[in-house]
PDB file of C-alpha atoms in Angstrom:
ATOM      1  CA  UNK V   1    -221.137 119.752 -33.941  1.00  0.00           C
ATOM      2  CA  UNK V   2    -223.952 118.561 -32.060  1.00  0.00           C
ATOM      3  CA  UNK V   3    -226.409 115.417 -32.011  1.00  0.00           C
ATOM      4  CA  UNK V   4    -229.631 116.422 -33.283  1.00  0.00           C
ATOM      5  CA  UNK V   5    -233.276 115.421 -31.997  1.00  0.00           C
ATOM      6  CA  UNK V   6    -236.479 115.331 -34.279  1.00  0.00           C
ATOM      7  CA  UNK V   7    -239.791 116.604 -32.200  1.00  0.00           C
ATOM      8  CA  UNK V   8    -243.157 117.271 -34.197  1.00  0.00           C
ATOM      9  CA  UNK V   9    -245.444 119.767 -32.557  1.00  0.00           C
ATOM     10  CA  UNK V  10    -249.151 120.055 -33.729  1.00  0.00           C
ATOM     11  CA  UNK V  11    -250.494 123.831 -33.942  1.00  0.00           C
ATOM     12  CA  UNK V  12    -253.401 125.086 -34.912  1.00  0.00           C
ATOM     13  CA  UNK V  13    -254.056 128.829 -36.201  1.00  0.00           C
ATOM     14  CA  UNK V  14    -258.107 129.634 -34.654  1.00  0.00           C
ATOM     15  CA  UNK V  15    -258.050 132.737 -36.551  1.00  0.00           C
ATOM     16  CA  UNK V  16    -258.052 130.457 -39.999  1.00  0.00           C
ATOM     17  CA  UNK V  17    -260.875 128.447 -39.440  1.00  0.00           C
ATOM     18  CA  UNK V  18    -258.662 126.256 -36.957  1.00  0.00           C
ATOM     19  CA  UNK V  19    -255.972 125.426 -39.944  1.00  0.00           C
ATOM     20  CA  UNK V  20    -253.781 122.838 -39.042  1.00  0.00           C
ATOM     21  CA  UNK V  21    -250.090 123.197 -38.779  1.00  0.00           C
ATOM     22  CA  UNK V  22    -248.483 119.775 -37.734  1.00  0.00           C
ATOM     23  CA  UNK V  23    -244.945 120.675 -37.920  1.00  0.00           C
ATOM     24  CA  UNK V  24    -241.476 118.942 -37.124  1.00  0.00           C
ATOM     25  CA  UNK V  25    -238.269 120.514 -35.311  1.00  0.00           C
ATOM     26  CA  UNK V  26    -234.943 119.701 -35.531  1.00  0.00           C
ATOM     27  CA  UNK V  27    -232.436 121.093 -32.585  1.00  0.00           C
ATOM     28  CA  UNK V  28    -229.200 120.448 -30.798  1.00  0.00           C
ATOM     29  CA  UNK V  29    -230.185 117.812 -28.587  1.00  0.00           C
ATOM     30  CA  UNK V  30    -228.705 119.592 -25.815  1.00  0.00           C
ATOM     31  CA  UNK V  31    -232.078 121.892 -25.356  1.00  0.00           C
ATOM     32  CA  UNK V  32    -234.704 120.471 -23.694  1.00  0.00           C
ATOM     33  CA  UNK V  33    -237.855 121.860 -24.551  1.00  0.00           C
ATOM     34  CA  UNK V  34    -239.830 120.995 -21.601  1.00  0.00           C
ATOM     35  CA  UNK V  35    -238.081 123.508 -19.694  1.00  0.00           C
ATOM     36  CA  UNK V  36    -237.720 126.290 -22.377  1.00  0.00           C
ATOM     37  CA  UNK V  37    -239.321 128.654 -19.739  1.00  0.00           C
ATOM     38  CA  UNK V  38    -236.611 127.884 -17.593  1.00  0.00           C
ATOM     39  CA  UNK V  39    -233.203 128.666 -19.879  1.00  0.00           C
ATOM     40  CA  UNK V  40    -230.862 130.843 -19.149  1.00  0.00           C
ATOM     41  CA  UNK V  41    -228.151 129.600 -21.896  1.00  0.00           C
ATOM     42  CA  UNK V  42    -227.256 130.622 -25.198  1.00  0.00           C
ATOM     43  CA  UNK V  43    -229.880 131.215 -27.813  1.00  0.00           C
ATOM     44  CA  UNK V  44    -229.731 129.691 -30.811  1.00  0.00           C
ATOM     45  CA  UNK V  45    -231.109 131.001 -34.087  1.00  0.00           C
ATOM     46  CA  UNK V  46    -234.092 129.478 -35.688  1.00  0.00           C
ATOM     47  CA  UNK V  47    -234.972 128.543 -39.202  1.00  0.00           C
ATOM     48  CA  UNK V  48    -238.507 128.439 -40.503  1.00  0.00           C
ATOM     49  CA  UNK V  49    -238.865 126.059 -43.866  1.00  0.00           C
ATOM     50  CA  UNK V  50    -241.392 125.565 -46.153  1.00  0.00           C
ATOM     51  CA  UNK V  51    -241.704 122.624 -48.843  1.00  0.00           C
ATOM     52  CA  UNK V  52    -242.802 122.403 -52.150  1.00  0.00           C
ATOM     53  CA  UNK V  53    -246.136 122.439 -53.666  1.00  0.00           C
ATOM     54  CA  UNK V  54    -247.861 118.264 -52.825  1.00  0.00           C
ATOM     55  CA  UNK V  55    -244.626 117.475 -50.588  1.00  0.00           C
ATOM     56  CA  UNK V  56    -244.681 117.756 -46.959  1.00  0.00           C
ATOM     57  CA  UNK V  57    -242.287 119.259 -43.852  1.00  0.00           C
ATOM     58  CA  UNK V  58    -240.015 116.321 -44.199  1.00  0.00           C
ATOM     59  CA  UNK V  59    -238.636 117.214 -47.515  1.00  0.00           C
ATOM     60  CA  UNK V  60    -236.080 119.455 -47.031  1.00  0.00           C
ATOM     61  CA  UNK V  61    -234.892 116.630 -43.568  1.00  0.00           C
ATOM     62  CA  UNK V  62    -231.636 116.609 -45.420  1.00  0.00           C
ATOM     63  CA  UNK V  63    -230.766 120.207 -44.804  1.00  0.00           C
ATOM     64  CA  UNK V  64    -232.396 120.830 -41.678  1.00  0.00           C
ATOM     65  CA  UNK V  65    -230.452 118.045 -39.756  1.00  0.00           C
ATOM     66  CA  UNK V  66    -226.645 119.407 -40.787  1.00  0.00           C
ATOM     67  CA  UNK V  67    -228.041 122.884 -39.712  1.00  0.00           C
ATOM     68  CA  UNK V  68    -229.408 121.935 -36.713  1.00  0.00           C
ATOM     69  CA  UNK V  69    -226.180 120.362 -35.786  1.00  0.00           C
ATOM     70  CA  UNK V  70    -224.764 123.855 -36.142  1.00  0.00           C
ATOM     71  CA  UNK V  71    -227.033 124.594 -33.229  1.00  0.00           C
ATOM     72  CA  UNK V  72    -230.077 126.037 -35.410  1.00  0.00           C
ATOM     73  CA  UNK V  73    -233.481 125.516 -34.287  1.00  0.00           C
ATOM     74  CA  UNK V  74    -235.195 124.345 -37.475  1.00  0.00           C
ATOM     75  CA  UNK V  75    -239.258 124.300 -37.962  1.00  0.00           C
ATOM     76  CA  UNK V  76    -240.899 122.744 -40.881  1.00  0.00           C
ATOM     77  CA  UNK V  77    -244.815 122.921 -41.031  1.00  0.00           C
ATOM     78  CA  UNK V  78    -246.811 120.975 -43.579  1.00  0.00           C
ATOM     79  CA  UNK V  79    -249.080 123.566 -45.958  1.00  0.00           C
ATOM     80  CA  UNK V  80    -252.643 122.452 -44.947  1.00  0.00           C
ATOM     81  CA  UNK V  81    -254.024 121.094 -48.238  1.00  0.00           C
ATOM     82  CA  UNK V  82    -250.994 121.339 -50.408  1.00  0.00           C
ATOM     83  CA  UNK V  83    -249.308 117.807 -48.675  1.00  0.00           C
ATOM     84  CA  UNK V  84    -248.917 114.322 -50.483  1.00  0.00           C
ATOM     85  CA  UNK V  85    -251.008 113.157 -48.121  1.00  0.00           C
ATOM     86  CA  UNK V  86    -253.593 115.803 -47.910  1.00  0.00           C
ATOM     87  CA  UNK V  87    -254.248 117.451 -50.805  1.00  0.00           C
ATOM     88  CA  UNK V  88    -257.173 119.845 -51.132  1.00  0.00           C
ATOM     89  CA  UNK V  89    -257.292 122.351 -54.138  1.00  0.00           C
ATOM     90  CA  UNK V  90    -259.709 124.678 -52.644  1.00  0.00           C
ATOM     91  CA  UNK V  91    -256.802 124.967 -50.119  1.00  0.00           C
ATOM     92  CA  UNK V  92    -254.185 124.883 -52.536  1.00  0.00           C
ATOM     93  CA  UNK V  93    -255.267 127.854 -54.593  1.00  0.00           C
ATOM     94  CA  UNK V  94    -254.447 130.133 -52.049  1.00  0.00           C
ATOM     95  CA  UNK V  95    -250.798 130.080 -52.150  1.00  0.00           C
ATOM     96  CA  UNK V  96    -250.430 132.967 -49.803  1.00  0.00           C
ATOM     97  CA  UNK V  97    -251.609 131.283 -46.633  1.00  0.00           C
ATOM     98  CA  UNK V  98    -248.422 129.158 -46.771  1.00  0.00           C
ATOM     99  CA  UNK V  99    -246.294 132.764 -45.661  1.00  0.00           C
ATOM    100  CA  UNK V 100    -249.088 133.019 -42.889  1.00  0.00           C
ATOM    101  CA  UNK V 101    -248.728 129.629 -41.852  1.00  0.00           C
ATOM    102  CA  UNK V 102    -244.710 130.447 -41.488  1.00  0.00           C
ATOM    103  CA  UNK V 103    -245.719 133.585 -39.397  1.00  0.00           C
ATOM    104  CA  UNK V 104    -248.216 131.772 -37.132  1.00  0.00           C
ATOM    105  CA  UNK V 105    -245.373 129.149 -36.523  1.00  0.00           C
ATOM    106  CA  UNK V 106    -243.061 131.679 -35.791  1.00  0.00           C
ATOM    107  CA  UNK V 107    -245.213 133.388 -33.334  1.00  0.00           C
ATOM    108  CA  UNK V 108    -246.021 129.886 -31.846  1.00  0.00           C
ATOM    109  CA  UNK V 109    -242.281 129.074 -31.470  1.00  0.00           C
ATOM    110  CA  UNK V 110    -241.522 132.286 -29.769  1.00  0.00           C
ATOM    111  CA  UNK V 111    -245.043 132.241 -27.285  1.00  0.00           C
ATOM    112  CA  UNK V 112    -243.571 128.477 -26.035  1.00  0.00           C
ATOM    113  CA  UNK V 113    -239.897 128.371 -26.799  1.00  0.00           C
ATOM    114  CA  UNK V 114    -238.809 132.079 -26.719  1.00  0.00           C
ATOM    115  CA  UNK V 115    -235.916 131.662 -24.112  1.00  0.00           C
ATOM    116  CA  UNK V 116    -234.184 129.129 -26.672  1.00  0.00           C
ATOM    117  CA  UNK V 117    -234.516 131.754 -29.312  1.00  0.00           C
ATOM    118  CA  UNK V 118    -232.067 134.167 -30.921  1.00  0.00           C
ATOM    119  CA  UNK V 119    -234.616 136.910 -32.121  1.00  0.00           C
ATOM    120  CA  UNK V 120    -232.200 138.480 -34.155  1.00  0.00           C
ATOM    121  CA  UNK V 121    -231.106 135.317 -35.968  1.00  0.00           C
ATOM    122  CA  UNK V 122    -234.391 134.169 -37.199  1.00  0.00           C
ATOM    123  CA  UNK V 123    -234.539 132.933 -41.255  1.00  0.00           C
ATOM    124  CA  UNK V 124    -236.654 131.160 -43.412  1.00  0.00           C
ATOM    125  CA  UNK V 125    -235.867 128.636 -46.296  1.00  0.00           C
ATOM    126  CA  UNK V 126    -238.526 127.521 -48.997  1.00  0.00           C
ATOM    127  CA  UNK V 127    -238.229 125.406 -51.849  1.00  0.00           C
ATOM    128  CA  UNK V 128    -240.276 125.709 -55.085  1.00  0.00           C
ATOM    129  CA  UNK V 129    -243.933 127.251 -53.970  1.00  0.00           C
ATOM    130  CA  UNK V 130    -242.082 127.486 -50.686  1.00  0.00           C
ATOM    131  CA  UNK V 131    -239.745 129.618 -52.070  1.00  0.00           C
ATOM    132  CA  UNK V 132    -242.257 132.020 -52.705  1.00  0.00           C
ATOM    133  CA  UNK V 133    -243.439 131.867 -49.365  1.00  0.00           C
ATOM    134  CA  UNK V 134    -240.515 132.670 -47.638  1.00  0.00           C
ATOM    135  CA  UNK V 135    -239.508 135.463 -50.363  1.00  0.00           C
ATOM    136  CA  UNK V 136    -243.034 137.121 -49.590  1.00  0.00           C
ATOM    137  CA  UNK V 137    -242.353 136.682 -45.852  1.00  0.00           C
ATOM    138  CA  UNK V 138    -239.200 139.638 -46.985  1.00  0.00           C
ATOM    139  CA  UNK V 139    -241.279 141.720 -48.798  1.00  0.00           C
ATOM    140  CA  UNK V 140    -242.379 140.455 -52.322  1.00  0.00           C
ATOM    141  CA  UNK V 141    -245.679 141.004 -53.463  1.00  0.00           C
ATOM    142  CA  UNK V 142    -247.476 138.896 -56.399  1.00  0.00           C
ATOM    143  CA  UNK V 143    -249.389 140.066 -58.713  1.00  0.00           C
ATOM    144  CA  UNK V 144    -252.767 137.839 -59.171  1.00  0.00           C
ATOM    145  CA  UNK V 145    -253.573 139.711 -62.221  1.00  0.00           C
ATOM    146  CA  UNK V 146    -250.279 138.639 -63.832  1.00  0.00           C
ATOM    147  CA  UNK V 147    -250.538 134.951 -63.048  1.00  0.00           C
ATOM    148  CA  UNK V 148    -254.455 134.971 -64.205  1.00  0.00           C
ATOM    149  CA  UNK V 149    -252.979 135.955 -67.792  1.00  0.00           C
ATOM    150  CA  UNK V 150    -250.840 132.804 -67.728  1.00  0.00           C
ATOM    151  CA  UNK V 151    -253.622 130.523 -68.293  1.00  0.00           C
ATOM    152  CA  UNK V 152    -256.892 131.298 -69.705  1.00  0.00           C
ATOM    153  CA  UNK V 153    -259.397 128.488 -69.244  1.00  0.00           C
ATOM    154  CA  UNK V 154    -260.729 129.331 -72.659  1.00  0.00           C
ATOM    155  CA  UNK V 155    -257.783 127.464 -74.466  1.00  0.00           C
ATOM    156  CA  UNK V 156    -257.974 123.842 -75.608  1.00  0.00           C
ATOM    157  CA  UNK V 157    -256.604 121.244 -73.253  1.00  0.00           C
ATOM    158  CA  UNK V 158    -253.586 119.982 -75.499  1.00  0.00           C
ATOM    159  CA  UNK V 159    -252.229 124.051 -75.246  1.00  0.00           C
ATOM    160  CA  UNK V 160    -248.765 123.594 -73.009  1.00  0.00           C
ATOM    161  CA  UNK V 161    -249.665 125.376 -69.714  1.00  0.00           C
ATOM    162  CA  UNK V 162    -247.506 128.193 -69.119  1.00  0.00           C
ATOM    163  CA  UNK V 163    -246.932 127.613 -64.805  1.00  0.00           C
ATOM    164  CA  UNK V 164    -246.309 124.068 -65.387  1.00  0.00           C
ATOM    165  CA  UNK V 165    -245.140 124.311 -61.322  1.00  0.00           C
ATOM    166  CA  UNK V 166    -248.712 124.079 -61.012  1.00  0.00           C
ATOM    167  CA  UNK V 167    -249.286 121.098 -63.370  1.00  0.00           C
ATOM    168  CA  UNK V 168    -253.324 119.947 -63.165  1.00  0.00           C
ATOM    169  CA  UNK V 169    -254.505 122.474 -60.480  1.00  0.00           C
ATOM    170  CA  UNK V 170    -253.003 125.449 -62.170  1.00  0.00           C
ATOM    171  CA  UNK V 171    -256.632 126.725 -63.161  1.00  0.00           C
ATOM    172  CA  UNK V 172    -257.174 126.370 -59.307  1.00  0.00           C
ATOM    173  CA  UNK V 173    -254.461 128.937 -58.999  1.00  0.00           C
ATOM    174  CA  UNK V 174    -255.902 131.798 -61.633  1.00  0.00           C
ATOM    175  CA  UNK V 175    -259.226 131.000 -60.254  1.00  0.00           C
ATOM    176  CA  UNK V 176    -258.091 133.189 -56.750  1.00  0.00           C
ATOM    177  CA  UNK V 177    -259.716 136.648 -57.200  1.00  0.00           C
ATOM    178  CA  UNK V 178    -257.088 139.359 -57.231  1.00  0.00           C
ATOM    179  CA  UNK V 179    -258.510 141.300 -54.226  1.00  0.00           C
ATOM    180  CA  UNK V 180    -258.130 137.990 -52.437  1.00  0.00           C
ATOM    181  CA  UNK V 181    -254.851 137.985 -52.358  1.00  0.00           C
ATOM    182  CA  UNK V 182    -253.121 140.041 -49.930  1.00  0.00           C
ATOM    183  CA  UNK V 183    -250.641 142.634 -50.756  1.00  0.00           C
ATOM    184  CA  UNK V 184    -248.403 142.552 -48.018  1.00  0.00           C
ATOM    185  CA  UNK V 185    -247.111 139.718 -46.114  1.00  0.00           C
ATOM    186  CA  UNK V 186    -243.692 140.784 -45.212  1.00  0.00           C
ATOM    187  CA  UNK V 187    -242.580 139.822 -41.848  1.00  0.00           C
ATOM    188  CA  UNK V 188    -239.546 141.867 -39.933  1.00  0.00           C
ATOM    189  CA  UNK V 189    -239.011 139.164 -37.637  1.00  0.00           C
ATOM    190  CA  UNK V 190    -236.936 137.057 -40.496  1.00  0.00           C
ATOM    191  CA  UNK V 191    -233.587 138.906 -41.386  1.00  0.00           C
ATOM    192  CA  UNK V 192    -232.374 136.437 -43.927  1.00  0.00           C
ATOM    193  CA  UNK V 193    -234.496 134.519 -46.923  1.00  0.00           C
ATOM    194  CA  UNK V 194    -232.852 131.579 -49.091  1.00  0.00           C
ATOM    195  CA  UNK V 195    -235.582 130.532 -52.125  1.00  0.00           C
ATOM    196  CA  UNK V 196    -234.492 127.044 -53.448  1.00  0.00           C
ATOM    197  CA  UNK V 197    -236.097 126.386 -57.421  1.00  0.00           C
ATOM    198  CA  UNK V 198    -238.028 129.630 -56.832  1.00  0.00           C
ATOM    199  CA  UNK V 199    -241.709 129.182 -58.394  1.00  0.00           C
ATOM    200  CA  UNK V 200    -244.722 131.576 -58.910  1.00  0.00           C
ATOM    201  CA  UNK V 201    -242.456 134.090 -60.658  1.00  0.00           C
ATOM    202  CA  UNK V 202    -244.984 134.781 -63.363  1.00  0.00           C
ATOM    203  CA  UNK V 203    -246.536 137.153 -61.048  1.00  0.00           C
ATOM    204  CA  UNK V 204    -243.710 139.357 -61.134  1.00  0.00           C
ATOM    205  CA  UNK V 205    -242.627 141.938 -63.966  1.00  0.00           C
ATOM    206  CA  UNK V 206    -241.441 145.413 -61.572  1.00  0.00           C
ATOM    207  CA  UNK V 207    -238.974 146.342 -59.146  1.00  0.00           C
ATOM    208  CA  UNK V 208    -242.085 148.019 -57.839  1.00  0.00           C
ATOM    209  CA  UNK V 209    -243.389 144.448 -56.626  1.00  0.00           C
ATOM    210  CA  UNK V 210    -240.092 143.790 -54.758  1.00  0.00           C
ATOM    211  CA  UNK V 211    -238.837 146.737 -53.055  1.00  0.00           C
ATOM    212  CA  UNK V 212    -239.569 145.607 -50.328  1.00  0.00           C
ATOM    213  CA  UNK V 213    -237.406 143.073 -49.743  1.00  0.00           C
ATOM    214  CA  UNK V 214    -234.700 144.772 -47.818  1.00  0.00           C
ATOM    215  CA  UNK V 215    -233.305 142.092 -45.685  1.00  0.00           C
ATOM    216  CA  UNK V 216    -230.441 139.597 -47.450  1.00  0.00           C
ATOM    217  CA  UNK V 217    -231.730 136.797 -50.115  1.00  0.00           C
ATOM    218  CA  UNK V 218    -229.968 134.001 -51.336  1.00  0.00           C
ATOM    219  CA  UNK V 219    -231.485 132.545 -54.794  1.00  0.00           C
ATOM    220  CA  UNK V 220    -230.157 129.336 -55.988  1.00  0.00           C
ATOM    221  CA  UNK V 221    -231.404 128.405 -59.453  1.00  0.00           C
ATOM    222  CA  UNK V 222    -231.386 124.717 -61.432  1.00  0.00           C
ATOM    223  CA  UNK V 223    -230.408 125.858 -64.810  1.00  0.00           C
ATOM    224  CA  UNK V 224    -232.624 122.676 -66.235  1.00  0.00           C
ATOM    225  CA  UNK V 225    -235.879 122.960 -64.342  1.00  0.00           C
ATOM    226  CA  UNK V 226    -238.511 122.491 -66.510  1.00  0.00           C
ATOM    227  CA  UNK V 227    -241.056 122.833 -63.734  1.00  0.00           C
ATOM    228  CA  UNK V 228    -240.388 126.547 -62.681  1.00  0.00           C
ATOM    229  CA  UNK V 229    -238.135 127.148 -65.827  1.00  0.00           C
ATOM    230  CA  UNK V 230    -235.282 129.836 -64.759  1.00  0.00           C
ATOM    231  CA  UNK V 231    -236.735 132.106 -67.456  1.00  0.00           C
ATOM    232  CA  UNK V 232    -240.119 132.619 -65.807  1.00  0.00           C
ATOM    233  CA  UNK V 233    -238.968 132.342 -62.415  1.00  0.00           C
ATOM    234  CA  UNK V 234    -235.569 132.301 -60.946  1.00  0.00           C
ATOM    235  CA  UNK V 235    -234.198 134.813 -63.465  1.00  0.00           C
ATOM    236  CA  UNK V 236    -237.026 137.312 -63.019  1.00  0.00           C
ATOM    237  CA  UNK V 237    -236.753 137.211 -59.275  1.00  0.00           C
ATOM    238  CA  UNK V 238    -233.032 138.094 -59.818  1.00  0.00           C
ATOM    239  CA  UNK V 239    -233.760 140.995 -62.586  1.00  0.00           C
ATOM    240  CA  UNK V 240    -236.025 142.680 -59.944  1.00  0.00           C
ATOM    241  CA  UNK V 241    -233.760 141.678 -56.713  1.00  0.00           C
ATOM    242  CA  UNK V 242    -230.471 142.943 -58.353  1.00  0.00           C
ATOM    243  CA  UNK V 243    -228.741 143.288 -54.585  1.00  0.00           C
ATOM    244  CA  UNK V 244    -229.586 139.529 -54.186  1.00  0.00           C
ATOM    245  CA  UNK V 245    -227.030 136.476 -54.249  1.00  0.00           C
ATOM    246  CA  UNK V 246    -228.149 134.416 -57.358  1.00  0.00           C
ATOM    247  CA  UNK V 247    -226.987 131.090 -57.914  1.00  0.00           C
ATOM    248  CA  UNK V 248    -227.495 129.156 -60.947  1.00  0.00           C
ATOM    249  CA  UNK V 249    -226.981 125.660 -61.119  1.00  0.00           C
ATOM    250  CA  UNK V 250    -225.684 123.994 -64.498  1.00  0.00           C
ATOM    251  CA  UNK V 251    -227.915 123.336 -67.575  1.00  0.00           C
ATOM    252  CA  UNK V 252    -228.459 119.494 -66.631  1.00  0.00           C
ATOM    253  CA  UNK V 253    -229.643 119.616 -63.167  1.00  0.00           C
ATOM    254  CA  UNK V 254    -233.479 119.779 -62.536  1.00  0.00           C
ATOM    255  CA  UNK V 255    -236.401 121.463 -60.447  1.00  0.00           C
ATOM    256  CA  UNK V 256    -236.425 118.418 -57.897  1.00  0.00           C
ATOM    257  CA  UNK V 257    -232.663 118.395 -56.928  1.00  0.00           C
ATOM    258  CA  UNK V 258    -233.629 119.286 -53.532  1.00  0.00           C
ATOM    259  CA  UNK V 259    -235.735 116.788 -52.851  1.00  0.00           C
ATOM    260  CA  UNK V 260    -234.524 113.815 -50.788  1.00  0.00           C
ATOM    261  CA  UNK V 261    -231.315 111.819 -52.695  1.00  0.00           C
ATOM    262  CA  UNK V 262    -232.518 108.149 -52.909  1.00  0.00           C
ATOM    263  CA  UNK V 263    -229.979 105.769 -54.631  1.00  0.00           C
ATOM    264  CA  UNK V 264    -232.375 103.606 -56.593  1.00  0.00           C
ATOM    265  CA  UNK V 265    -235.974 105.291 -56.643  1.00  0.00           C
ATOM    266  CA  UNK V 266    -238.700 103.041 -57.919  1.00  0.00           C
ATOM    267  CA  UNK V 267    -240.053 103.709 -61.447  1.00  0.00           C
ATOM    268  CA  UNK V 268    -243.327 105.511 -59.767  1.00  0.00           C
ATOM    269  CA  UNK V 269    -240.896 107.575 -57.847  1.00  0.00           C
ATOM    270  CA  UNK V 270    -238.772 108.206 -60.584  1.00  0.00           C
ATOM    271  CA  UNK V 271    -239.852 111.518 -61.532  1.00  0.00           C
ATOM    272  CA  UNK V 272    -239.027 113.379 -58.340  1.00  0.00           C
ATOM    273  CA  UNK V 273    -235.874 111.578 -57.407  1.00  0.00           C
ATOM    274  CA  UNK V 274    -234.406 110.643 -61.081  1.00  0.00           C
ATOM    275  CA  UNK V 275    -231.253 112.907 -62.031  1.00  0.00           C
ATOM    276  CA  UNK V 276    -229.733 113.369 -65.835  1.00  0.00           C
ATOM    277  CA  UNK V 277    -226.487 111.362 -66.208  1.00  0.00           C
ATOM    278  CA  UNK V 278    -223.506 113.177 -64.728  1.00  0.00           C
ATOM    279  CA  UNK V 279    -225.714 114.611 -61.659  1.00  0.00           C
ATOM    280  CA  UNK V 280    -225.241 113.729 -58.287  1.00  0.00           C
ATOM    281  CA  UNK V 281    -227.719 114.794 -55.698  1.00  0.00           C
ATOM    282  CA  UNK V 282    -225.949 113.916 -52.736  1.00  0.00           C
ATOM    283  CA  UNK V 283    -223.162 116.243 -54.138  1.00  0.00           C
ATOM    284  CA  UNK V 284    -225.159 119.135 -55.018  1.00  0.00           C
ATOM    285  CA  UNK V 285    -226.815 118.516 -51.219  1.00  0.00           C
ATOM    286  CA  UNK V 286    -223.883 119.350 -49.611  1.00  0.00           C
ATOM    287  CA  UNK V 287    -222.434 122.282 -51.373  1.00  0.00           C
ATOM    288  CA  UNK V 288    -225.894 123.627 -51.215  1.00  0.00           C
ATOM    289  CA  UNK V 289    -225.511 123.506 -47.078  1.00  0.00           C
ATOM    290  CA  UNK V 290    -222.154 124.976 -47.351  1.00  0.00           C
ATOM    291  CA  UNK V 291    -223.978 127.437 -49.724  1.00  0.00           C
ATOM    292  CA  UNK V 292    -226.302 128.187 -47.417  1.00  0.00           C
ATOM    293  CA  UNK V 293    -224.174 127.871 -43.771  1.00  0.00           C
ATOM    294  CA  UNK V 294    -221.887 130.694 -45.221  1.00  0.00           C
ATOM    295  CA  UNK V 295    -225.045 132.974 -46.278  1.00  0.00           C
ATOM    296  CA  UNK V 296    -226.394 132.908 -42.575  1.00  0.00           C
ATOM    297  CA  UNK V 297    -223.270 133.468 -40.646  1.00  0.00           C
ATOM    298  CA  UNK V 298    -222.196 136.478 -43.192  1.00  0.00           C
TER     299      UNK V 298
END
């Protein structure tokens, strides 16, 4: 088990009309990254993860420290215009740049640090919308057309919105044009994929749109989310990635479990960091990192 140091790197991808990508690393403290060009040692696998829709590369701190102190590399970027602090709907509409941004990281990580870098260990972890991101980083492909029939902006305001994952902005979302969207994001370079509260599974109905994902996938479920319900989202990615390990959490336990644990959240904060009686975050944390330790070293 080692110590772990916290380093944020700021990147930015020219090719996107110079799209930011401030992102944090966690790593053994052992490596020193000033002299990556110089290292001669072990590699160490690396971990690219990607937070949930209006949260930022912080989020998932909790399990990026304990895996780093397995001697992971972890990178978290924030999603240019889908952060708590910067949020920009034009930006978040197009939920498929957050893959790219993952790639472009990737490639960044490897171009400066690839001496420190098992290239044959490299996974990604996403939670919510960032579950999405890394499961189209394996091979899934949404279908635009599919989530555009989710909402039309003909309805009357009070009519319950069916992607509620995308709460006010989910017009944003059908507003992308189909051909916009690209149909192939899939990246060989990650060999493992864990999706955490899975979203955006409304634009999925064939085994035609997943096959292919052919690299390991770990899916773990809250059976209570009422922000990407399991019907809409993590059961459909598991009907159409039968070979996958699904994990479903019990009935009580909600979308934002994987969010930070904070003991006593204030009332405005209540909403992300509140559990139902008989729920205990930290708890769930850590068997979700034991979850997710086994996964990668199987």
């Amino acid at each position: 088990m080692s110590q772990v140091t916290a380093q944020t790197l700021n990147f930015t991808d020219h090719s996107r009309e110079d799209r930011p990508l401030k992102t944090t690393l966690w790593y053994p403290e052992e490596l020193n990254l000033d002299y990556a060009a110089n290292y001669s040692g072990e590699k160490h696998p690396l971990i690219l993860m990607s937070h949930g829709s209006g949260s930022n590369r912080i989020s998932l701190a909790w399990l990026a420290m304990p895996l780093a102190a397995q001697g992971y590399i972890v990178a978290s970027p924030d999603h240019y215009g889908n952060t708590f602090s910067d949020p920009i709907p034009a930006q978040f509409k197009r939920y498929w740049e957050r893959p790219r941004d993952l790639s472009f990281v990737l490639s960044e990580l490897i171009r400066q640090y690839g001496p420190l870098i098992d290239q044959e260990r490299i996974y990604a972890i996403g939670f919510s919308l960032g579950a999405y991101s890394v499961m189209a980083l394996a091979g899934l492909n949404v279908d635009q057309n599919l989530i555009q029939k989710q909402e039309d902006e003909t309805l009357p305001a009070n009519v319950v919105v069916k992607m509620p994952e995308f709460g006010k902005l989910t017009k944003k979302v059908v507003e992308a044009k189909p051909a916009e969207v690209p149909t192939d994001l899939k990246d060989d370079r990650f060999k493992k994929v864990v999706a955490l509260s899975p979203a955006l599974g409304t634009g999925v109905n064939s085994r035609q749109q997943t096959k292919k994902v052919d690299i390991p996938t770990l899916i773990i479920a809250p059976g209570g989310d009422k922000i990407a319900p399991i019907d809409q989202n993590g059961r459909v990615y598991h009907k159409f990635l039968p070979d996958a390990i699904y994990q479903e959490l019990p009935a009580n336990v909600g979308h934002f479990i994987f969010l930070p644990a904070k003991k006593q959240p204030a009332k405005v904060d209540s909403f992300w960091y509140s559990d139902a009686p008989g729920v205990d975050r930290k708890q769930i944390h850590q068997q979700t990192i034991e979850t997710i330790k086994n996964f990668l070293l199987s």
